[in-house]
Amino acid sequence: MAEVRKRLLTAVAAAAVLGSLLTAAPASAAETVDWKPCADAPEIDCGAVTVPIDWAHPDRGTTTVALARRKATDPQARIGSILMDPGGPGGSGVDEVKYGWTLSPEITKRFDTVGFDPRGVGASTQIKCGLDELIADHPVVPRNQAEFEQLAQYNRKLGESCARLTGPLARFGDTKSVARDMDVIRAALGDRKLTYYGVSYGTLMGQQYAELFPDKIRALVLDSNMDHSQFTTWGFLNSETQSVQAEFGEFAAWCGRTPSCALHGQDVSKLTRALQNKAARGELKDPESGEPITPLDLASIIRAHFYGPDWDLLAKTLKSFADGTKPAASAKLKDDIPVNTVFQSVFCDDWRLPVHNFAELETYRRAAAAFAPDVKVSSLGWAAITGCIGWPSQADNPQHPLRLHGAPPLLMLSSKHDPATPYAWSRAAARQSGSTLLTYDGWGHGAYFKKSQCVVTATDDYLITGKLPAEGTHCAAVEPGTAQARVAGPKPPSTTGF
């Protein structure tokens, strides 16, 4: 997994976001987009808008935010544009739209689908960090105070390299800045009010847009919500780990009732805990590469397969580990299994989750492992809190309860069993904001893309007409691996973080 981690780190070296507190005026409608066919996807239009680096001081330089547009398929029925973000932090809405990310045909008929790369990401002006600093060896799970300090030094040097190579933009990528950029995009698209779909970390962008511009909202769908009122480090890690452990229980139950599961008839929990113990002793190897697999690597592999969910593939992978044999071609470990140790410049400006020393961090790790014996800890939650240890800048957009004043009703979606943004987070965000929460009683991340016609129909009705589903609506789960789950539907984004 070390080589996989290095490739992941290299691939996203320049894809970090987030930065500073904002107090500027709303966007001007004077901005327009000079659309041209995308060089690598000529059927899609590409463009950009220009925004201030520092919204509090617009005269101190500008940066560009890249866009990609797929036009509505029925111009006569066109309502406007729907702006979309796939999460991350650091996800590229431009790439997702260019390569097929859409909502349902009912939406793409009536709306131009517009993806954007948040400031600092992808085709936008990039936040760049030093590759040497990024791939430098460092303890991912410190074993003592000395290693805790080594981790802090690694994070500090990485953050300093981002500021050195990027300049001021490195400190101004925070979500409030992104939300203000979204209003420039709205105006440049010619829409009087914003129609938006954001998933995962994209929900935080939508939430903060609604706080800043309540009178500029037409319809906002926030799918798999962040809860920016998670104030404590332990509360954040605890909720993340509980959601992953709970979905492991769902996976084990599925194996028990599904004869095609590679671990059917076995005690899945017992097998996985044995693998975790073997990893802790340094004895677990990737059967294909021979590289050692740490407990955190194993936790990351498990969580990555919960997004879809890809339970069949996970069962085959765990079996290959237990048997010491190479997985079948269909179960081969993919290089895009997320390690998520490189989004500090995104996350650490939006969240203040301090860890003061090794003893405190070890207390969190042991507490998580005690109630999550199969997964031990959420690898995503762990990467988020440890990635900010020693980070050279403080959070300029720290947590606060979501408070909306004067905004129209919003629609929030959530899977009941979500491995990345716990269901409790969406419930909290809906309660704080007075939004309607539609619950998908199934599994995975991104409720709209789980082949539930119930979810899609209710969401589409809201986007088209503004009519919300009844408060407390639940949509039945679609069993993973069933024919219904495999039917054609909206294409999900390739989100691997929040």
Short mmCIF file of C-alpha atoms in Angstrom, two decimals:
data_model
loop_
_atom_site.label_atom_id
_atom_site.label_comp_id
_atom_site.label_asym_id
_atom_site.label_seq_id
_atom_site.Cartn_x
_atom_site.Cartn_y
_atom_site.Cartn_z
CA MET A 1 0.00 0.00 0.00
CA ALA A 2 2.98 2.35 0.38
CA GLU A 3 3.37 2.66 -3.37
CA VAL A 4 -0.39 3.12 -3.80
CA ARG A 5 -0.28 5.89 -1.22
CA LYS A 6 2.61 7.58 -3.01
CA ARG A 7 0.77 7.51 -6.35
CA LEU A 8 -2.33 8.94 -4.70
CA LEU A 9 -0.34 11.69 -3.05
CA THR A 10 1.35 12.58 -6.32
CA ALA A 11 -1.91 12.62 -8.28
CA VAL A 12 -3.57 15.16 -6.03
CA ALA A 13 -0.57 17.27 -5.10
CA ALA A 14 -2.08 20.41 -6.59
CA ALA A 15 -5.73 19.73 -5.82
CA ALA A 16 -6.16 21.26 -2.34
CA VAL A 17 -8.60 23.98 -1.32
CA LEU A 18 -9.76 26.27 1.46
CA GLY A 19 -8.63 29.38 3.32
CA SER A 20 -10.05 32.58 4.93
CA LEU A 21 -13.00 34.37 6.56
CA LEU A 22 -15.05 36.58 4.23
CA THR A 23 -16.96 39.83 4.52
CA ALA A 24 -17.36 41.17 0.97
CA ALA A 25 -20.34 42.25 -1.12
CA PRO A 26 -22.30 39.87 -3.39
CA ALA A 27 -21.26 39.12 -6.94
CA SER A 28 -21.81 41.51 -9.79
CA ALA A 29 -23.96 40.36 -12.70
CA ALA A 30 -21.45 41.91 -15.11
CA GLU A 31 -19.35 38.73 -15.25
CA THR A 32 -20.03 36.52 -18.28
CA VAL A 33 -18.61 33.21 -19.49
CA ASP A 34 -16.80 32.91 -22.84
CA TRP A 35 -17.84 29.35 -23.63
CA LYS A 36 -15.74 27.28 -26.04
CA PRO A 37 -15.67 23.54 -26.78
CA CYS A 38 -13.48 21.70 -24.27
CA ALA A 39 -10.26 20.54 -25.91
CA ASP A 40 -10.62 17.00 -24.54
CA ALA A 41 -14.43 16.82 -24.71
CA PRO A 42 -15.64 18.97 -27.63
CA GLU A 43 -19.31 18.12 -27.01
CA ILE A 44 -18.99 19.97 -23.68
CA ASP A 45 -18.44 23.73 -23.31
CA CYS A 46 -15.59 24.99 -21.14
CA GLY A 47 -15.19 28.44 -19.63
CA ALA A 48 -14.16 30.32 -16.52
CA VAL A 49 -15.02 33.24 -14.28
CA THR A 50 -12.66 35.62 -12.53
CA VAL A 51 -13.05 36.23 -8.80
CA PRO A 52 -11.08 38.06 -6.11
CA ILE A 53 -8.47 36.02 -4.25
CA ASP A 54 -9.50 37.76 -1.02
CA TRP A 55 -13.17 38.69 -1.00
CA ALA A 56 -12.58 41.11 1.90
CA HIS A 57 -10.05 43.00 -0.26
CA PRO A 58 -11.08 42.55 -3.93
CA ASP A 59 -8.29 44.88 -5.09
CA ARG A 60 -5.57 42.46 -3.97
CA GLY A 61 -5.54 40.22 -7.03
CA THR A 62 -7.82 37.76 -8.78
CA THR A 63 -8.01 34.05 -9.53
CA THR A 64 -9.96 31.97 -12.06
CA VAL A 65 -12.62 29.34 -11.45
CA ALA A 66 -13.10 26.82 -14.26
CA LEU A 67 -16.50 25.64 -15.54
CA ALA A 68 -17.83 22.90 -17.81
CA ARG A 69 -21.33 22.96 -19.29
CA ARG A 70 -23.50 20.31 -20.90
CA LYS A 71 -26.45 22.06 -22.52
CA ALA A 72 -30.06 21.10 -21.80
CA THR A 73 -31.24 18.43 -24.24
CA ASP A 74 -34.60 20.16 -24.81
CA PRO A 75 -33.99 23.90 -25.31
CA GLN A 76 -37.73 24.59 -25.47
CA ALA A 77 -38.21 23.11 -21.98
CA ARG A 78 -35.08 24.72 -20.52
CA ILE A 79 -35.52 26.25 -17.06
CA GLY A 80 -31.94 27.41 -16.51
CA SER A 81 -28.65 26.00 -15.25
CA ILE A 82 -27.96 23.59 -12.43
CA LEU A 83 -24.59 24.10 -10.79
CA MET A 84 -23.05 20.88 -9.43
CA ASP A 85 -20.15 19.98 -7.16
CA PRO A 86 -18.94 16.39 -6.46
CA GLY A 87 -17.35 16.96 -3.05
CA GLY A 88 -13.84 16.09 -1.95
CA PRO A 89 -12.53 18.48 -0.76
CA GLY A 90 -10.69 18.92 -4.02
CA GLY A 91 -13.15 17.17 -6.34
CA SER A 92 -13.30 18.43 -9.92
CA GLY A 93 -16.78 19.28 -11.09
CA VAL A 94 -15.32 20.17 -14.50
CA ASP A 95 -13.87 16.69 -15.04
CA GLU A 96 -16.97 14.97 -13.70
CA VAL A 97 -19.28 16.81 -16.10
CA LYS A 98 -16.90 16.38 -19.05
CA TYR A 99 -16.77 12.65 -18.51
CA GLY A 100 -20.43 11.96 -17.89
CA TRP A 101 -21.64 13.09 -14.46
CA THR A 102 -25.34 13.93 -14.72
CA LEU A 103 -28.58 13.86 -12.86
CA SER A 104 -31.61 12.15 -14.42
CA PRO A 105 -32.82 12.70 -18.01
CA GLU A 106 -35.73 14.72 -16.60
CA ILE A 107 -33.21 17.21 -15.21
CA THR A 108 -30.76 17.23 -18.11
CA LYS A 109 -33.69 17.92 -20.47
CA ARG A 110 -34.58 21.13 -18.63
CA PHE A 111 -31.26 22.36 -17.24
CA ASP A 112 -27.78 23.07 -18.49
CA THR A 113 -25.53 20.93 -16.27
CA VAL A 114 -22.62 23.06 -15.05
CA GLY A 115 -19.73 21.64 -13.05
CA PHE A 116 -17.07 23.83 -11.47
CA ASP A 117 -13.62 23.35 -10.00
CA PRO A 118 -13.59 25.22 -6.69
CA ARG A 119 -10.78 27.75 -6.37
CA GLY A 120 -7.42 26.02 -6.14
CA VAL A 121 -8.59 22.81 -7.84
CA GLY A 122 -7.95 21.23 -11.24
CA ALA A 123 -8.54 23.55 -14.19
CA SER A 124 -9.00 26.56 -11.90
CA THR A 125 -5.93 28.44 -10.72
CA GLN A 126 -4.30 25.73 -8.65
CA ILE A 127 -3.09 25.65 -5.09
CA LYS A 128 0.27 23.94 -5.51
CA CYS A 129 2.27 22.21 -2.79
CA GLY A 130 5.78 20.77 -2.88
CA LEU A 131 5.94 17.19 -4.13
CA ASP A 132 9.01 16.42 -1.99
CA GLU A 133 7.14 17.62 1.09
CA LEU A 134 4.01 15.76 0.05
CA ILE A 135 5.58 12.33 -0.37
CA ALA A 136 8.06 12.63 2.49
CA ASP A 137 7.96 9.73 4.94
CA HIS A 138 5.93 10.44 8.04
CA PRO A 139 4.10 8.43 10.70
CA VAL A 140 0.43 8.12 9.75
CA VAL A 141 -0.38 6.52 13.11
CA PRO A 142 2.13 7.88 15.66
CA ARG A 143 3.29 5.41 18.30
CA ASN A 144 4.75 7.91 20.77
CA GLN A 145 5.23 11.64 21.37
CA ALA A 146 8.33 11.76 19.18
CA GLU A 147 6.39 10.39 16.20
CA PHE A 148 3.52 12.77 16.98
CA GLU A 149 5.99 15.62 16.65
CA GLN A 150 7.35 14.14 13.40
CA LEU A 151 3.80 14.13 12.00
CA ALA A 152 3.33 17.75 13.08
CA GLN A 153 6.59 18.71 11.39
CA TYR A 154 5.55 16.92 8.18
CA ASN A 155 2.23 18.79 8.09
CA ARG A 156 3.91 22.10 8.89
CA LYS A 157 6.49 21.74 6.10
CA LEU A 158 3.81 20.70 3.63
CA GLY A 159 1.66 23.72 4.50
CA GLU A 160 4.62 26.05 4.20
CA SER A 161 5.38 24.65 0.74
CA CYS A 162 1.81 25.36 -0.38
CA ALA A 163 2.14 29.01 0.65
CA ARG A 164 5.59 29.30 -0.92
CA LEU A 165 4.63 27.81 -4.30
CA THR A 166 1.11 29.21 -4.60
CA GLY A 167 1.22 32.62 -3.03
CA PRO A 168 -1.82 34.32 -1.44
CA LEU A 169 -4.37 31.91 -2.92
CA ALA A 170 -3.08 29.18 -0.60
CA ARG A 171 -4.74 31.03 2.28
CA PHE A 172 -8.01 31.87 0.51
CA GLY A 173 -9.64 28.64 -0.57
CA ASP A 174 -12.09 28.28 2.33
CA THR A 175 -15.69 27.32 1.73
CA LYS A 176 -17.07 30.81 2.37
CA SER A 177 -14.84 32.07 -0.43
CA VAL A 178 -16.08 29.22 -2.63
CA ALA A 179 -19.69 30.12 -1.80
CA ARG A 180 -19.07 33.70 -2.92
CA ASP A 181 -17.49 32.40 -6.11
CA MET A 182 -20.66 30.37 -6.69
CA ASP A 183 -22.66 33.59 -6.74
CA VAL A 184 -20.37 35.00 -9.41
CA ILE A 185 -20.97 31.80 -11.40
CA ARG A 186 -24.74 32.12 -10.94
CA ALA A 187 -24.70 35.68 -12.26
CA ALA A 188 -22.37 34.80 -15.14
CA LEU A 189 -24.71 31.98 -16.20
CA GLY A 190 -27.53 34.52 -16.45
CA ASP A 191 -29.61 32.89 -13.70
CA ARG A 192 -31.48 35.26 -11.41
CA LYS A 193 -31.40 32.62 -8.68
CA LEU A 194 -29.23 29.57 -8.09
CA THR A 195 -30.24 25.98 -8.74
CA TYR A 196 -27.64 23.69 -7.19
CA TYR A 197 -26.88 20.04 -6.49
CA GLY A 198 -23.97 19.36 -4.15
CA VAL A 199 -22.92 16.02 -2.73
CA SER A 200 -20.70 15.30 0.27
CA TYR A 201 -18.29 18.23 0.82
CA GLY A 202 -20.27 20.04 -1.86
CA THR A 203 -23.09 20.27 0.69
CA LEU A 204 -20.98 22.56 2.87
CA MET A 205 -20.62 24.88 -0.13
CA GLY A 206 -24.38 24.88 -0.58
CA GLN A 207 -25.05 25.38 3.12
CA GLN A 208 -22.76 28.39 3.30
CA TYR A 209 -24.15 29.81 0.05
CA ALA A 210 -27.60 29.66 1.65
CA GLU A 211 -26.31 31.51 4.71
CA LEU A 212 -24.69 34.23 2.60
CA PHE A 213 -27.25 34.58 -0.22
CA PRO A 214 -30.66 33.41 1.05
CA ASP A 215 -32.48 35.62 -1.46
CA LYS A 216 -30.55 34.20 -4.44
CA ILE A 217 -31.75 30.60 -4.09
CA ARG A 218 -34.15 28.90 -6.49
CA ALA A 219 -33.57 25.29 -5.39
CA LEU A 220 -30.73 23.64 -3.46
CA VAL A 221 -30.33 19.87 -3.15
CA LEU A 222 -27.73 18.91 -0.55
CA ASP A 223 -26.94 15.20 -0.68
CA SER A 224 -25.01 13.43 2.12
CA ASN A 225 -24.47 16.44 4.32
CA MET A 226 -21.52 17.72 6.26
CA ASP A 227 -22.43 18.86 9.76
CA HIS A 228 -20.34 21.94 10.41
CA SER A 229 -21.50 22.03 14.01
CA GLN A 230 -19.30 19.04 14.91
CA PHE A 231 -17.25 21.04 17.38
CA THR A 232 -15.00 18.51 19.10
CA THR A 233 -12.25 16.35 17.67
CA TRP A 234 -13.54 13.24 19.41
CA GLY A 235 -17.13 13.91 18.37
CA PHE A 236 -16.03 14.19 14.73
CA LEU A 237 -13.91 11.01 14.76
CA ASN A 238 -16.47 9.13 16.83
CA SER A 239 -19.36 9.84 14.46
CA GLU A 240 -17.25 8.99 11.42
CA THR A 241 -16.08 5.69 12.91
CA GLN A 242 -19.54 4.70 14.13
CA SER A 243 -20.95 5.12 10.63
CA VAL A 244 -18.27 2.90 9.07
CA GLN A 245 -18.56 0.22 11.76
CA ALA A 246 -22.34 0.22 11.39
CA GLU A 247 -22.06 -0.28 7.65
CA PHE A 248 -19.64 -3.13 8.25
CA GLY A 249 -22.44 -4.79 10.18
CA GLU A 250 -24.73 -4.23 7.19
CA PHE A 251 -22.10 -5.76 4.87
CA ALA A 252 -21.69 -8.81 7.11
CA ALA A 253 -25.45 -9.30 7.23
CA TRP A 254 -25.61 -9.07 3.43
CA CYS A 255 -22.95 -11.76 3.12
CA GLY A 256 -24.97 -13.93 5.47
CA ARG A 257 -28.12 -13.72 3.32
CA THR A 258 -26.45 -13.65 -0.12
CA PRO A 259 -25.08 -16.96 -1.45
CA SER A 260 -22.99 -15.18 -4.11
CA CYS A 261 -20.95 -13.36 -1.44
CA ALA A 262 -17.40 -14.74 -1.44
CA LEU A 263 -17.57 -14.97 2.37
CA HIS A 264 -21.07 -16.48 2.56
CA GLY A 265 -21.30 -18.96 5.39
CA GLN A 266 -18.27 -17.55 7.19
CA ASP A 267 -18.05 -15.32 10.25
CA VAL A 268 -17.16 -12.13 8.38
CA SER A 269 -16.45 -10.18 11.54
CA LYS A 270 -14.15 -12.87 12.94
CA LEU A 271 -12.22 -13.08 9.65
CA THR A 272 -11.83 -9.29 9.42
CA ARG A 273 -10.69 -8.94 13.01
CA ALA A 274 -8.11 -11.64 12.40
CA LEU A 275 -6.86 -9.65 9.39
CA GLN A 276 -6.71 -6.51 11.54
CA ASN A 277 -4.64 -8.35 14.16
CA LYS A 278 -2.33 -9.69 11.46
CA ALA A 279 -1.92 -6.18 10.04
CA ALA A 280 -1.11 -4.84 13.51
CA ARG A 281 1.72 -7.42 13.78
CA GLY A 282 3.08 -6.34 10.39
CA GLU A 283 2.29 -9.74 8.87
CA LEU A 284 -0.52 -8.86 6.43
CA LYS A 285 0.67 -8.47 2.82
CA ASP A 286 -1.07 -7.50 -0.37
CA PRO A 287 -1.21 -10.85 -2.23
CA GLU A 288 -0.59 -9.10 -5.53
CA SER A 289 2.22 -6.65 -4.72
CA GLY A 290 3.64 -8.15 -1.56
CA GLU A 291 3.50 -4.74 0.12
CA PRO A 292 2.57 -4.65 3.82
CA ILE A 293 -0.96 -3.60 4.69
CA THR A 294 -1.33 -1.62 7.91
CA PRO A 295 -4.51 -1.57 10.02
CA LEU A 296 -5.26 1.92 8.68
CA ASP A 297 -4.73 0.68 5.10
CA LEU A 298 -7.21 -2.12 5.74
CA ALA A 299 -9.70 0.32 7.27
CA SER A 300 -9.32 2.52 4.18
CA ILE A 301 -9.91 -0.42 1.81
CA ILE A 302 -13.05 -1.42 3.69
CA ARG A 303 -14.45 2.12 3.74
CA ALA A 304 -13.71 2.70 0.06
CA HIS A 305 -15.89 -0.28 -0.87
CA PHE A 306 -18.77 1.09 1.19
CA TYR A 307 -19.33 4.13 -1.05
CA GLY A 308 -21.10 2.27 -3.85
CA PRO A 309 -21.49 0.02 -1.98
CA ASP A 310 -19.22 -2.55 -3.69
CA TRP A 311 -19.83 -5.32 -1.17
CA ASP A 312 -19.22 -8.16 -3.62
CA LEU A 313 -15.79 -6.77 -4.46
CA LEU A 314 -14.96 -6.18 -0.80
CA ALA A 315 -15.82 -9.78 0.10
CA LYS A 316 -13.53 -11.07 -2.65
CA THR A 317 -10.76 -8.73 -1.53
CA LEU A 318 -10.97 -9.76 2.13
CA LYS A 319 -11.03 -13.42 1.08
CA SER A 320 -7.90 -12.92 -1.01
CA PHE A 321 -6.17 -11.39 2.00
CA ALA A 322 -7.24 -14.25 4.25
CA ASP A 323 -6.23 -16.91 1.71
CA GLY A 324 -3.02 -15.17 0.66
CA THR A 325 -4.00 -15.48 -3.00
CA LYS A 326 -4.23 -12.86 -5.71
CA PRO A 327 -7.75 -11.50 -6.12
CA ALA A 328 -9.63 -12.26 -9.31
CA ALA A 329 -9.33 -9.69 -12.06
CA SER A 330 -12.71 -8.22 -11.18
CA ALA A 331 -11.63 -7.86 -7.57
CA LYS A 332 -8.19 -6.40 -8.20
CA LEU A 333 -7.37 -3.56 -5.83
CA LYS A 334 -7.64 -0.28 -7.67
CA ASP A 335 -5.13 2.50 -7.38
CA ASP A 336 -7.93 4.91 -6.53
CA ILE A 337 -8.54 3.47 -3.07
CA PRO A 338 -8.47 6.64 -1.02
CA VAL A 339 -5.82 7.29 1.63
CA ASN A 340 -6.86 10.90 2.08
CA THR A 341 -3.76 12.22 3.79
CA VAL A 342 -3.25 15.21 1.51
CA PHE A 343 -6.26 17.48 1.79
CA GLN A 344 -5.01 19.56 4.72
CA SER A 345 -5.09 22.86 2.87
CA VAL A 346 -8.73 22.08 2.14
CA PHE A 347 -9.89 20.81 5.48
CA CYS A 348 -7.81 22.62 8.07
CA ASP A 349 -9.17 26.07 7.15
CA ASP A 350 -12.78 24.93 7.56
CA TRP A 351 -12.43 22.89 10.75
CA ARG A 352 -10.80 23.53 14.11
CA LEU A 353 -10.27 20.03 15.55
CA PRO A 354 -7.15 20.25 17.72
CA VAL A 355 -5.09 17.31 18.98
CA HIS A 356 -2.53 18.54 21.46
CA ASN A 357 -0.25 15.55 22.00
CA PHE A 358 0.28 11.85 21.43
CA ALA A 359 -1.54 10.84 24.60
CA GLU A 360 -4.70 12.60 23.45
CA LEU A 361 -4.51 11.12 19.94
CA GLU A 362 -3.87 7.63 21.30
CA THR A 363 -6.88 7.97 23.59
CA TYR A 364 -9.04 8.73 20.56
CA ARG A 365 -7.59 5.80 18.59
CA ARG A 366 -8.13 3.30 21.38
CA ALA A 367 -11.62 4.55 22.11
CA ALA A 368 -12.60 4.23 18.44
CA ALA A 369 -11.16 0.72 18.19
CA ALA A 370 -13.02 -0.34 21.32
CA PHE A 371 -16.48 0.22 19.78
CA ALA A 372 -15.44 -0.49 16.16
CA PRO A 373 -13.58 -3.83 16.39
CA ASP A 374 -13.96 -4.62 12.70
CA VAL A 375 -12.85 -1.35 11.11
CA LYS A 376 -10.93 0.04 14.13
CA VAL A 377 -11.34 3.64 12.99
CA SER A 378 -12.72 5.69 10.11
CA SER A 379 -9.67 6.17 7.91
CA LEU A 380 -11.24 9.33 6.49
CA GLY A 381 -11.94 10.79 9.92
CA TRP A 382 -8.45 9.84 11.09
CA ALA A 383 -6.79 11.45 8.06
CA ALA A 384 -8.84 14.62 8.58
CA ILE A 385 -7.88 15.19 12.22
CA THR A 386 -4.25 14.04 11.98
CA GLY A 387 -3.71 16.04 8.80
CA CYS A 388 -4.23 19.27 10.73
CA ILE A 389 -1.73 18.50 13.49
CA GLY A 390 0.99 21.13 13.09
CA TRP A 391 -0.63 22.75 10.03
CA PRO A 392 0.88 26.25 9.84
CA SER A 393 -2.34 28.25 9.47
CA GLN A 394 -5.40 28.36 11.67
CA ALA A 395 -8.98 27.67 10.62
CA ASP A 396 -10.46 30.90 9.28
CA ASN A 397 -13.90 29.35 8.64
CA PRO A 398 -14.41 27.24 11.76
CA GLN A 399 -17.48 25.30 12.76
CA HIS A 400 -20.80 26.86 13.62
CA PRO A 401 -24.42 25.68 13.60
CA LEU A 402 -26.17 26.14 10.28
CA ARG A 403 -28.54 29.10 10.50
CA LEU A 404 -30.64 30.21 7.53
CA HIS A 405 -32.60 33.45 7.53
CA GLY A 406 -34.88 34.27 4.61
CA ALA A 407 -33.93 31.29 2.46
CA PRO A 408 -36.60 29.22 0.70
CA PRO A 409 -36.99 25.58 1.76
CA LEU A 410 -34.02 23.38 0.92
CA LEU A 411 -33.98 19.64 0.23
CA MET A 412 -31.43 17.46 1.98
CA LEU A 413 -30.82 13.81 1.09
CA SER A 414 -29.04 11.06 3.00
CA SER A 415 -28.55 7.32 2.96
CA LYS A 416 -29.36 5.80 6.32
CA HIS A 417 -26.07 3.90 6.14
CA ASP A 418 -23.50 6.39 4.84
CA PRO A 419 -19.79 5.59 5.44
CA ALA A 420 -18.47 9.13 4.88
CA THR A 421 -21.06 11.67 6.01
CA PRO A 422 -23.04 9.96 8.78
CA TYR A 423 -26.83 10.03 8.62
CA ALA A 424 -26.79 11.89 11.93
CA TRP A 425 -24.97 14.75 10.22
CA SER A 426 -27.76 15.24 7.68
CA ARG A 427 -30.35 15.04 10.44
CA ALA A 428 -28.48 17.71 12.41
CA ALA A 429 -28.05 19.99 9.38
CA ALA A 430 -31.74 19.66 8.51
CA ARG A 431 -32.79 20.37 12.08
CA GLN A 432 -30.53 23.43 12.35
CA SER A 433 -31.69 24.91 9.05
CA GLY A 434 -35.33 23.85 8.94
CA SER A 435 -34.68 21.97 5.69
CA THR A 436 -36.63 18.92 4.54
CA LEU A 437 -34.66 15.67 4.88
CA LEU A 438 -35.44 12.80 2.50
CA THR A 439 -34.03 9.52 3.82
CA TYR A 440 -32.89 6.64 1.61
CA ASP A 441 -33.12 3.57 3.85
CA GLY A 442 -30.20 1.91 2.10
CA TRP A 443 -26.43 1.97 1.93
CA GLY A 444 -23.60 3.98 0.41
CA HIS A 445 -22.62 7.58 -0.18
CA GLY A 446 -24.68 9.92 -2.38
CA ALA A 447 -28.35 8.97 -2.01
CA TYR A 448 -29.43 10.30 -5.42
CA PHE A 449 -27.24 7.76 -7.20
CA LYS A 450 -28.42 4.58 -5.47
CA LYS A 451 -30.91 3.55 -8.17
CA SER A 452 -33.88 4.49 -6.00
CA GLN A 453 -36.66 5.79 -8.23
CA CYS A 454 -38.31 7.14 -5.10
CA VAL A 455 -35.30 9.37 -4.32
CA VAL A 456 -34.82 10.47 -7.92
CA THR A 457 -38.48 11.32 -8.51
CA ALA A 458 -38.82 13.35 -5.29
CA THR A 459 -35.58 15.22 -5.97
CA ASP A 460 -36.44 15.92 -9.59
CA ASP A 461 -39.90 17.21 -8.64
CA TYR A 462 -38.28 19.66 -6.24
CA LEU A 463 -35.68 20.84 -8.77
CA ILE A 464 -38.27 21.32 -11.50
CA THR A 465 -41.28 22.64 -9.58
CA GLY A 466 -39.96 23.60 -6.13
CA LYS A 467 -42.34 21.12 -4.49
CA LEU A 468 -40.73 19.36 -1.52
CA PRO A 469 -41.52 15.80 -0.46
CA ALA A 470 -43.49 15.39 2.74
CA GLU A 471 -41.44 15.87 5.90
CA GLY A 472 -40.14 12.54 7.15
CA THR A 473 -40.31 10.79 3.78
CA HIS A 474 -38.31 7.56 3.57
CA CYS A 475 -37.41 5.68 0.37
CA ALA A 476 -36.93 1.92 0.50
CA ALA A 477 -33.46 0.45 0.13
CA VAL A 478 -32.37 -1.17 -3.13
CA GLU A 479 -30.54 -4.37 -2.27
CA PRO A 480 -26.89 -4.23 -3.50
CA GLY A 481 -26.22 -6.65 -6.35
CA THR A 482 -29.87 -6.89 -7.41
CA ALA A 483 -31.13 -6.32 -10.93
CA GLN A 484 -32.84 -3.15 -9.73
CA ALA A 485 -29.53 -1.84 -8.46
CA ARG A 486 -27.91 -2.43 -11.84
CA VAL A 487 -30.44 -0.62 -14.00
CA ALA A 488 -29.31 2.44 -15.88
CA GLY A 489 -29.66 5.67 -13.97
CA PRO A 490 -27.98 8.98 -13.24
CA LYS A 491 -24.21 8.76 -13.30
CA PRO A 492 -22.62 9.29 -9.86
CA PRO A 493 -19.46 11.31 -9.30
CA SER A 494 -16.25 9.52 -8.39
CA THR A 495 -16.21 10.96 -4.89
CA THR A 496 -13.68 9.26 -2.60
CA GLY A 497 -13.46 11.73 0.27
CA PHE A 498 -16.31 13.70 1.83
#
